[in-house]
Short mmCIF file of C-alpha atoms and ligand atoms in Angstrom, two decimals:
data_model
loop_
_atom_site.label_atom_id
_atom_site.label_comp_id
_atom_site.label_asym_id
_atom_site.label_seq_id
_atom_site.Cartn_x
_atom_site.Cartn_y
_atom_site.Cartn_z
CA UNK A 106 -36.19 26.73 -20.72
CA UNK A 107 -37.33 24.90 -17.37
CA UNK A 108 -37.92 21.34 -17.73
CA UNK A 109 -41.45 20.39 -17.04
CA UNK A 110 -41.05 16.56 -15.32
CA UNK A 111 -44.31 14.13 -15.52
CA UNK A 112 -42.39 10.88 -15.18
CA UNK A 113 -44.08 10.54 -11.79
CA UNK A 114 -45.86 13.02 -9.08
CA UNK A 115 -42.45 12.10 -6.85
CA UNK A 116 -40.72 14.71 -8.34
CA UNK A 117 -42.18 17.63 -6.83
CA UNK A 118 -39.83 19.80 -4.41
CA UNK A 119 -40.45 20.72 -1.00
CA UNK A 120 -41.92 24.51 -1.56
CA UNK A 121 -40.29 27.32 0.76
CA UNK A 122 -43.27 27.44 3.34
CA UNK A 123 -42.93 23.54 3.61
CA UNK A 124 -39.03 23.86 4.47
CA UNK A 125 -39.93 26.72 6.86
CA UNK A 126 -42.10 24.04 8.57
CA UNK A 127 -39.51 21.54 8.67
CA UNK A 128 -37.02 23.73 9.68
CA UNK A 129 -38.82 24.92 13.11
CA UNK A 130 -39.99 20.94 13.67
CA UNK A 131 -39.32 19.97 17.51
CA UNK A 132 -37.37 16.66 17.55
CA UNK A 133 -36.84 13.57 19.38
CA UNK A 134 -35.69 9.95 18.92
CA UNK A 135 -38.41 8.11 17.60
CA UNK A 136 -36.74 4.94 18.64
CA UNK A 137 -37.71 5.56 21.63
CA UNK A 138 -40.62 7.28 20.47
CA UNK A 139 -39.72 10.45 21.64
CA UNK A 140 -39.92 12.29 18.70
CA UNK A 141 -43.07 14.73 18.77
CA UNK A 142 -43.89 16.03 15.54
CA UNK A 143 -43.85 12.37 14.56
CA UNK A 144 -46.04 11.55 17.34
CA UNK A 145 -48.76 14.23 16.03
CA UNK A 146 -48.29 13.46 12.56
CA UNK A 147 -49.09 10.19 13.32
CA UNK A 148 -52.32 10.45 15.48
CA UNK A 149 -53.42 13.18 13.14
CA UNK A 150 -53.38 10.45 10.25
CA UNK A 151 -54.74 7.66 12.75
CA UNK A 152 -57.52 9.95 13.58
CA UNK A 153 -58.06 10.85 10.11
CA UNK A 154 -59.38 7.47 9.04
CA UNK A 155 -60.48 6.70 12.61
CA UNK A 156 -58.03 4.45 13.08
CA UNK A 157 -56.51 3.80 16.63
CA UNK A 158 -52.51 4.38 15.90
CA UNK A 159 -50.17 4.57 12.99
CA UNK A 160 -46.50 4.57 12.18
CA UNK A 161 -44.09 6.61 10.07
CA UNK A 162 -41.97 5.05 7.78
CA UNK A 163 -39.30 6.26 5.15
CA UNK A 164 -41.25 4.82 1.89
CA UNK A 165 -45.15 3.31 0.94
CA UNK A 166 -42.99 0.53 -0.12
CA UNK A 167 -42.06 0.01 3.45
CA UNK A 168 -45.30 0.41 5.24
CA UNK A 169 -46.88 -2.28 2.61
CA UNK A 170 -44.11 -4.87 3.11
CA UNK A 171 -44.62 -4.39 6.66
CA UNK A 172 -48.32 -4.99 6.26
CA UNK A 173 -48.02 -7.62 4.29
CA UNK A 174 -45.13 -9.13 6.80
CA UNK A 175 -47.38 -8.91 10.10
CA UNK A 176 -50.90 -10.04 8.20
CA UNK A 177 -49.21 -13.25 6.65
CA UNK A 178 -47.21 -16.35 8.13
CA UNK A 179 -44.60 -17.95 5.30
CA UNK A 180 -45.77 -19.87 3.17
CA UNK A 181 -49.26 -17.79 2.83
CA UNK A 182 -50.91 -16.31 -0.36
CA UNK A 183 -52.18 -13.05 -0.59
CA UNK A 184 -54.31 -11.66 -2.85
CA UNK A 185 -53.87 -9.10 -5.41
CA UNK A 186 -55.00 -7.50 -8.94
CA UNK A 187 -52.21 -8.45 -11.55
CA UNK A 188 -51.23 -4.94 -11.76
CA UNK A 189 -50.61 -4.19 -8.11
CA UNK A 190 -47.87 -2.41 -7.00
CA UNK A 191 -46.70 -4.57 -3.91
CA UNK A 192 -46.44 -7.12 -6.96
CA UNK A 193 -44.88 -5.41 -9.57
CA UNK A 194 -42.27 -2.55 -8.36
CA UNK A 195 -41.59 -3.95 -4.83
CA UNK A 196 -38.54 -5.69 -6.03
CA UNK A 197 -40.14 -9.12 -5.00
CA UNK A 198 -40.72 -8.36 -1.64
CA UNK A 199 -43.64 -9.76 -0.93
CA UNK A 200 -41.58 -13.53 -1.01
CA UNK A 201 -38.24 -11.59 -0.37
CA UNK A 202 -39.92 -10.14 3.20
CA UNK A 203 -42.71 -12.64 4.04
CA UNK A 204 -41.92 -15.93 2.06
CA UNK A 205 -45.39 -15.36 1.34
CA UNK A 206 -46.80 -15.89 -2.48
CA UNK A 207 -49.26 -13.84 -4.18
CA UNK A 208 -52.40 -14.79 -6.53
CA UNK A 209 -52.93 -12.49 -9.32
CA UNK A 210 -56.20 -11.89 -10.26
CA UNK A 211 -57.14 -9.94 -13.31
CA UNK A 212 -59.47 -6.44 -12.01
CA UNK A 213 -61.38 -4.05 -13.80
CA UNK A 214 -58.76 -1.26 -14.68
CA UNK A 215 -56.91 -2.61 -11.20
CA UNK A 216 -59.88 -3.14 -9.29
CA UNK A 217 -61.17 -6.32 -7.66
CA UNK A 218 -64.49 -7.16 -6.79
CA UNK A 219 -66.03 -9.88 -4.25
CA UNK A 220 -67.18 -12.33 -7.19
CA UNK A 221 -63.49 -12.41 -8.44
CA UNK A 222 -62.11 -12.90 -4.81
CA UNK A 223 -64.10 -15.60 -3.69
CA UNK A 224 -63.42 -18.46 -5.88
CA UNK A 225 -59.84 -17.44 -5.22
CA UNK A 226 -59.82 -18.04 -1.54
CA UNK A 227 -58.47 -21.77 -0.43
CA UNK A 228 -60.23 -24.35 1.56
CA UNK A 229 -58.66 -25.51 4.52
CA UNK A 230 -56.85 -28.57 2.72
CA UNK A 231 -53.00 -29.34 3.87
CA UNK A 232 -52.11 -29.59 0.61
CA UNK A 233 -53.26 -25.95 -0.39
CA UNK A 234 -51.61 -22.66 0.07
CA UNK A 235 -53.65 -20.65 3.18
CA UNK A 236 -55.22 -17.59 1.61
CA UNK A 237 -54.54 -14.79 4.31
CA UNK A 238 -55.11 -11.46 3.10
CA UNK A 239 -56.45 -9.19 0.47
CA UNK A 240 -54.64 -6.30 -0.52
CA UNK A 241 -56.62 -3.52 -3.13
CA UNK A 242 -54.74 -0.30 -4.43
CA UNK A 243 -56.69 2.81 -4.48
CA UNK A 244 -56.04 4.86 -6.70
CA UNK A 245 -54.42 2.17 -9.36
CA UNK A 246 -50.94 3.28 -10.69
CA UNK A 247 -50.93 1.17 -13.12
CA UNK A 248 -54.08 0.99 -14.79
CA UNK A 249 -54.37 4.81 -15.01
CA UNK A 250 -55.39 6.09 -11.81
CA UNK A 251 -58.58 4.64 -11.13
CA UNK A 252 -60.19 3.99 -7.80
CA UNK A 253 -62.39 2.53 -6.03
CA UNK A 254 -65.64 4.46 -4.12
CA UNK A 255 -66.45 2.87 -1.03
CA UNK A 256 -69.36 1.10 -2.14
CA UNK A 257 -67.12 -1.26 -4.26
CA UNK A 258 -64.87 -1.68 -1.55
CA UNK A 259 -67.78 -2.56 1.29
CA UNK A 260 -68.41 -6.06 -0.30
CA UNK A 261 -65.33 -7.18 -0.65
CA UNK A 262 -64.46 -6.39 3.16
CA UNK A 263 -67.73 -8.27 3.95
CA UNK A 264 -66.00 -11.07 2.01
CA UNK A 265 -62.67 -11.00 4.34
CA UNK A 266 -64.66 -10.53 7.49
CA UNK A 267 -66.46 -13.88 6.75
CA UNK A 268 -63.39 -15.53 5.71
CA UNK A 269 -61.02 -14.78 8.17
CA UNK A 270 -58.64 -12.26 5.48
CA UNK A 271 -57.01 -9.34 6.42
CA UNK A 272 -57.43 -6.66 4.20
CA UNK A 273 -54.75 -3.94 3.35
CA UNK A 274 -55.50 -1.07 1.29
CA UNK A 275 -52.43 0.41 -0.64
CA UNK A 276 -53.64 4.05 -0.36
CA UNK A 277 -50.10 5.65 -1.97
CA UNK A 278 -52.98 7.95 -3.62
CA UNK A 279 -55.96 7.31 -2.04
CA UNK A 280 -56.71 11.24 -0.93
CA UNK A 281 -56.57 11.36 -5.46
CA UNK A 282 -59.36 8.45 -4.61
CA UNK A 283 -61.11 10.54 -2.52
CA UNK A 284 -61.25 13.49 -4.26
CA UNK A 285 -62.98 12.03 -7.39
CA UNK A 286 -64.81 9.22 -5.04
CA UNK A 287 -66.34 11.86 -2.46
CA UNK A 288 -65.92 9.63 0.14
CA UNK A 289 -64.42 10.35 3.19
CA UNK A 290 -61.62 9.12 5.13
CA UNK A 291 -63.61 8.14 8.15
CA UNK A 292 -65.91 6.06 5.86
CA UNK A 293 -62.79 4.26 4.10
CA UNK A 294 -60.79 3.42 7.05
CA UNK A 295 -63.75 1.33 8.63
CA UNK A 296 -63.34 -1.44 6.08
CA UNK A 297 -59.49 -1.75 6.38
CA UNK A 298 -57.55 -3.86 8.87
CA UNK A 299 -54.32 -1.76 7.72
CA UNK A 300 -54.02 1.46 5.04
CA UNK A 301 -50.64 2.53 3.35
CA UNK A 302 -50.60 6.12 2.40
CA UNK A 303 -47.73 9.03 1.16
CA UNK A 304 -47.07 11.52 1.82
CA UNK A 305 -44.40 12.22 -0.74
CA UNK A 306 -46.78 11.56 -4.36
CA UNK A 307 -49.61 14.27 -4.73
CA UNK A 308 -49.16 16.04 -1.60
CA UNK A 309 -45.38 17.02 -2.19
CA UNK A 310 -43.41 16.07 0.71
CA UNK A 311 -40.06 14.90 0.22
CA UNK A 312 -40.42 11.44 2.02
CA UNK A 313 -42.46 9.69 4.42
CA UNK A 314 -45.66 6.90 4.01
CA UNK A 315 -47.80 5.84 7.34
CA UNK A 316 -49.26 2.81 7.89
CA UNK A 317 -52.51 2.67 9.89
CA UNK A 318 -54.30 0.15 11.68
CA UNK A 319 -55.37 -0.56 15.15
CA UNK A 320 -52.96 -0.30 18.33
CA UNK A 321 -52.17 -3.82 18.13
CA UNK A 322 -50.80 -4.59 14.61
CA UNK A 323 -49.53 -1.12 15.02
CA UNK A 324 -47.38 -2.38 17.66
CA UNK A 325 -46.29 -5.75 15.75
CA UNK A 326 -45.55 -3.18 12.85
CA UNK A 327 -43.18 -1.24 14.63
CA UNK A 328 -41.25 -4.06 15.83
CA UNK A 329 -40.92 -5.42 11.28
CA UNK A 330 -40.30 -1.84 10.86
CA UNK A 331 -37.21 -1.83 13.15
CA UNK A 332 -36.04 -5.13 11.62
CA UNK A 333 -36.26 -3.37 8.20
CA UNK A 334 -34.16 -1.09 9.15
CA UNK A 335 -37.02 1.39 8.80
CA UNK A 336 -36.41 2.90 13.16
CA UNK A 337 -35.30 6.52 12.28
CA UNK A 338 -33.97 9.34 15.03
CA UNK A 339 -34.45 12.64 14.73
CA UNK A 340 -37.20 12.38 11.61
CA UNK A 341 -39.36 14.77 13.15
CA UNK A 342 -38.58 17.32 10.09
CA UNK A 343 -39.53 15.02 7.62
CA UNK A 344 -43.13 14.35 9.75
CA UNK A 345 -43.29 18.17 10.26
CA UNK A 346 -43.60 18.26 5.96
CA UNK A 347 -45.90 14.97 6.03
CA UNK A 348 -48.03 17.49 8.57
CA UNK A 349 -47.97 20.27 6.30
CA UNK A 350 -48.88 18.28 3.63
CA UNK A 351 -51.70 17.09 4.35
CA UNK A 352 -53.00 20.22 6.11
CA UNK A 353 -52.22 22.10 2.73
CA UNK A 354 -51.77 19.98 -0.29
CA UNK A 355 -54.86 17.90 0.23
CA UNK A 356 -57.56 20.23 -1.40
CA UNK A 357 -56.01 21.46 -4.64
CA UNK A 358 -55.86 17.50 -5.71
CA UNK A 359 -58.69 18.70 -7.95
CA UNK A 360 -56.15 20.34 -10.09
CA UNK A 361 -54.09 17.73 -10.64
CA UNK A 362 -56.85 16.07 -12.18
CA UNK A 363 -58.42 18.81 -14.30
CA UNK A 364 -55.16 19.04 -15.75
CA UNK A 365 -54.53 15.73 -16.38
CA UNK A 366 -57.99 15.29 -18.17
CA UNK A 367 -57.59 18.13 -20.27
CA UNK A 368 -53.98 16.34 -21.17
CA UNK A 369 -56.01 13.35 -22.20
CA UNK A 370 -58.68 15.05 -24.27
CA UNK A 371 -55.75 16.91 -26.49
CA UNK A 372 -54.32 13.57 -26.90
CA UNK A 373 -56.81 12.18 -28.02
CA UNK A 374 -57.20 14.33 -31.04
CA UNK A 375 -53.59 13.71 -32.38
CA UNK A 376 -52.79 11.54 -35.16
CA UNK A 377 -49.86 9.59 -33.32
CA UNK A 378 -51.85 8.47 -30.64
CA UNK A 379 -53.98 5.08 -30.73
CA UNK A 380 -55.49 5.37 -27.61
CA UNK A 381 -55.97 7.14 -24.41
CA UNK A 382 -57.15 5.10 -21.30
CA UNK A 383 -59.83 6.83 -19.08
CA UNK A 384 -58.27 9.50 -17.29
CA UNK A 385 -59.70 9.17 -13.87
CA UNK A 386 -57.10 11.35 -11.47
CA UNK A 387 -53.78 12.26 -12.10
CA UNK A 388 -52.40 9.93 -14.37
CA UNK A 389 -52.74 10.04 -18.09
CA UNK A 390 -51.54 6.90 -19.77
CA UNK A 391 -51.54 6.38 -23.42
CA UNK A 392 -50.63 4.49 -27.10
CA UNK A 393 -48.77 5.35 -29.46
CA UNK A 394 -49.27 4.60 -33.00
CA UNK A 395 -46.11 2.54 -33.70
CA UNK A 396 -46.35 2.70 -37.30
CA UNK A 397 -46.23 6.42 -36.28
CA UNK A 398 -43.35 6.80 -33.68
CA UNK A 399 -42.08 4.41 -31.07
CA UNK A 400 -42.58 5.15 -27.56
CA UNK A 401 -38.03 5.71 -27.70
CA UNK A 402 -38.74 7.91 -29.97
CA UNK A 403 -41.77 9.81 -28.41
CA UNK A 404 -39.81 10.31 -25.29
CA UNK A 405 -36.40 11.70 -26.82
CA UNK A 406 -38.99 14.28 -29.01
CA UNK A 407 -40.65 15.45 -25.63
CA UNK A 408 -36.57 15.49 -23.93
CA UNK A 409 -35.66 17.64 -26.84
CA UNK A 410 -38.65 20.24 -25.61
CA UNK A 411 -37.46 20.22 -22.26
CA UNK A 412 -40.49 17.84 -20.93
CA UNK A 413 -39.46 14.13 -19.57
CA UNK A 414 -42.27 11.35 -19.44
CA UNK A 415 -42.00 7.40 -18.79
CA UNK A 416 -42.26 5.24 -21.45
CA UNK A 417 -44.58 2.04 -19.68
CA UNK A 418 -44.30 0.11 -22.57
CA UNK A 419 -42.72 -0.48 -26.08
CA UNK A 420 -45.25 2.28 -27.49
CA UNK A 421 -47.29 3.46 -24.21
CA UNK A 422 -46.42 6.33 -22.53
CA UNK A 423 -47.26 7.63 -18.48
CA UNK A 424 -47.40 11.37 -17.33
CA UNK A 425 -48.64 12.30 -14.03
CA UNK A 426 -49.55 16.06 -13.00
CA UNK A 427 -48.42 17.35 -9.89
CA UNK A 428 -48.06 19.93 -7.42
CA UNK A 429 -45.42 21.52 -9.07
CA UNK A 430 -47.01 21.42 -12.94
CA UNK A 431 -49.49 24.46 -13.42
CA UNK A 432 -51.48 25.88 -15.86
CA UNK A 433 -48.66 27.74 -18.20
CA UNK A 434 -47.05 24.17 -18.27
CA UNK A 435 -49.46 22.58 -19.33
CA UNK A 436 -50.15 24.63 -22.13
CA UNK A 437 -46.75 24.45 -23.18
CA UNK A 438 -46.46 20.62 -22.59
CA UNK A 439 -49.99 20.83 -24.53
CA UNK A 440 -48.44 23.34 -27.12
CA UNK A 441 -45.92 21.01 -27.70
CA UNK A 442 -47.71 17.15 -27.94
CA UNK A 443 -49.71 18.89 -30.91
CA UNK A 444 -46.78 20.29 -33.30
CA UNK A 445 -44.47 17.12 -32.47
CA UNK A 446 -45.11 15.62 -35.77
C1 PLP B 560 -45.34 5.00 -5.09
C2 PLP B 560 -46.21 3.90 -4.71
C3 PLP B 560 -45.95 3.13 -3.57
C4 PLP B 560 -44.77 3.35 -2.66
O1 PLP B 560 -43.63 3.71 -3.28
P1 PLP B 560 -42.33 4.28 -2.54
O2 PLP B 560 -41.58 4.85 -3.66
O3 PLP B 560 -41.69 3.13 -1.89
O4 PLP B 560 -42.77 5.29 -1.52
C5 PLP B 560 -46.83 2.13 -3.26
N1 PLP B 560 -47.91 1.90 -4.00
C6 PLP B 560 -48.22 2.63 -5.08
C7 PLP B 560 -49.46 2.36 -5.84
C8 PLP B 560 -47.38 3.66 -5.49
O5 PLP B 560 -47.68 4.37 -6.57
#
């Protein structure tokens, strides 16, 4: 019996034609920026969200804490929903990297709007923390996948712009976003001073994130990324699967999602489960009755079947669909959730 993984979308493998693509990458050292397949994969993702440069870095928790790093001085606060990732699974980076602090504000599912911003920035007073950027996550891991559409996001960069914020987007899914959103890239990246996105969630590659912005905090961000340790050689094969990626594993998003929904719906119906949140992309997040079975208990049942899922909670349970889930597994996965008890 093959195991059928949801923990996360980064568990996919890189597929034969991928490592065919890696395997014939031309190299260079990208210290010295010599490397060429980096070089295209990153204009290709600069010019993608008409954006003037970008930079290719080993994780999206890299190319945020590098974005945070150049947009804030220490001592700053940065704002955030409470269930941001650069907040909650950065390993306290964000006063580790920056000495900066962040203000948690409560969104809707994850997502922040002007109204709650604004009474959140400071006034110029020396005795208050300087509010220096705003930092949105799109799609929202945490809160089940949902995102923003671009007409949510255009007031709140109208709010930055007249405040004087920077304003990152944490895009580790945002072509999930745009799938469900219909927006497009070129519309998105207008409203961001610097975008996060990976390569190695939805779209399969094995590593890589890129951070975009324009030439000049691109070239402040190389210079953090080097003192992260982040300056790699010869990385042109894992940019040559980033490239692939995205000129492949972009479109059939959709059916990530349509699986994931159809997860949700099933759910729904059982017995065991209290609730389901809105299943907006690829994530399916869910309660368990506890009176029922425990979330400890939930997962060993689904282990014993041969299917592994992340317990987020005491009794709620995460499973992403991914590139490497299809439509037999899900029936089986599907097959399975309904005789568990
Ligand atoms: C995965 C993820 C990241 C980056 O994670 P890495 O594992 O460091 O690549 C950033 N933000 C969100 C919302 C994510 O889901």
């Amino acid at each position: 019996m093959n195991t059928i993984d949801l923990r996360s979308d980064t568990v996919t493998k890189p597929s034969k034609a991928m490592l065919e693509a890696m395997f014939s990458a031309e190299v260079g050292d990208d210290v010295f920026n010599e490397d060429p397949t980096i070089i295209e994969l990153e204009k290709f993702c600069a010019e993608l969200f008409g954006k003037e440069a970008a930079l290719f870095c080993p994780s999206g928790t890299m190319t945020n804490q590098i974005a945070i790093k150049v947009h804030t001085q220490p001592g700053d606060e940065l704002v955030c929903d409470v269930n941001s990732h650069i907040y909650n699974y950065e390993g306290g980076g964000i006063s580790f990297n920056s000495g900066a602090q962040a203000k948690l504000l409560q969104g809707n599912e994850g997502r922040l709007t002007a109204q709650l911003i604004e009474p959140n920035i400071n006034l110029d007073f020396d005795w208050l923390t300087r509010t220096s950027l705003v930092s949105l996550e799109n799609t929202v891991n945490r809160a089940g996948g949902s995102y923003y559409t671009v007409e949510q996001i255009k007031p709140i960069a109208e709010l930055c712009k007249k405040n004087n914020l920077k304003l990152h987007l944490d895009g580790a899914r945002i072509f999930n976003a745009l799938e469900e959103s219909k927006d497009s890239t070129q519309e998105t990246g207008k409203y961001f001073d610097s975008i996060s996105i990976c390569l190695s969630k939805g779209l399969g590659a094995p590593i890589g994130s890129l951070l975009l912005g324009e030439k000049e905090f691109i070239k402040k961000a190389r210079k953090v990324r080097k003192i992260f340790g982040g300056g790699m050689r010869q990385a042109g094969i894992l940019a040559a699967a980033g490239l692939y990626a995205l000129k492949n594993n972009v479109t059939r998003l959709k059916e990530d999602h349509d699986r994931a929904k159809k997860i949700g719906q099933e759910l729904s119906k059982l017995s065991y489960v209290e609730s389901v949140l809105p299943v907006y992309t690829n994530i399916v997040i869910f309660n368990l009755r506890s009176e029922i079975i425990t979330g400890a208990a939930f997962e060993k049942k689904l282990s014993d079947n041969g299917i592994k899922v992340s317990a987020f909670g005491k009794h709620t349970i995460r499973m992403v669909t991914h590139l490497d889930f299809d439509d037999a597994m899900m029936e089986r996965t599907i097959g399975v959730l309904k005789g568990l008890i």
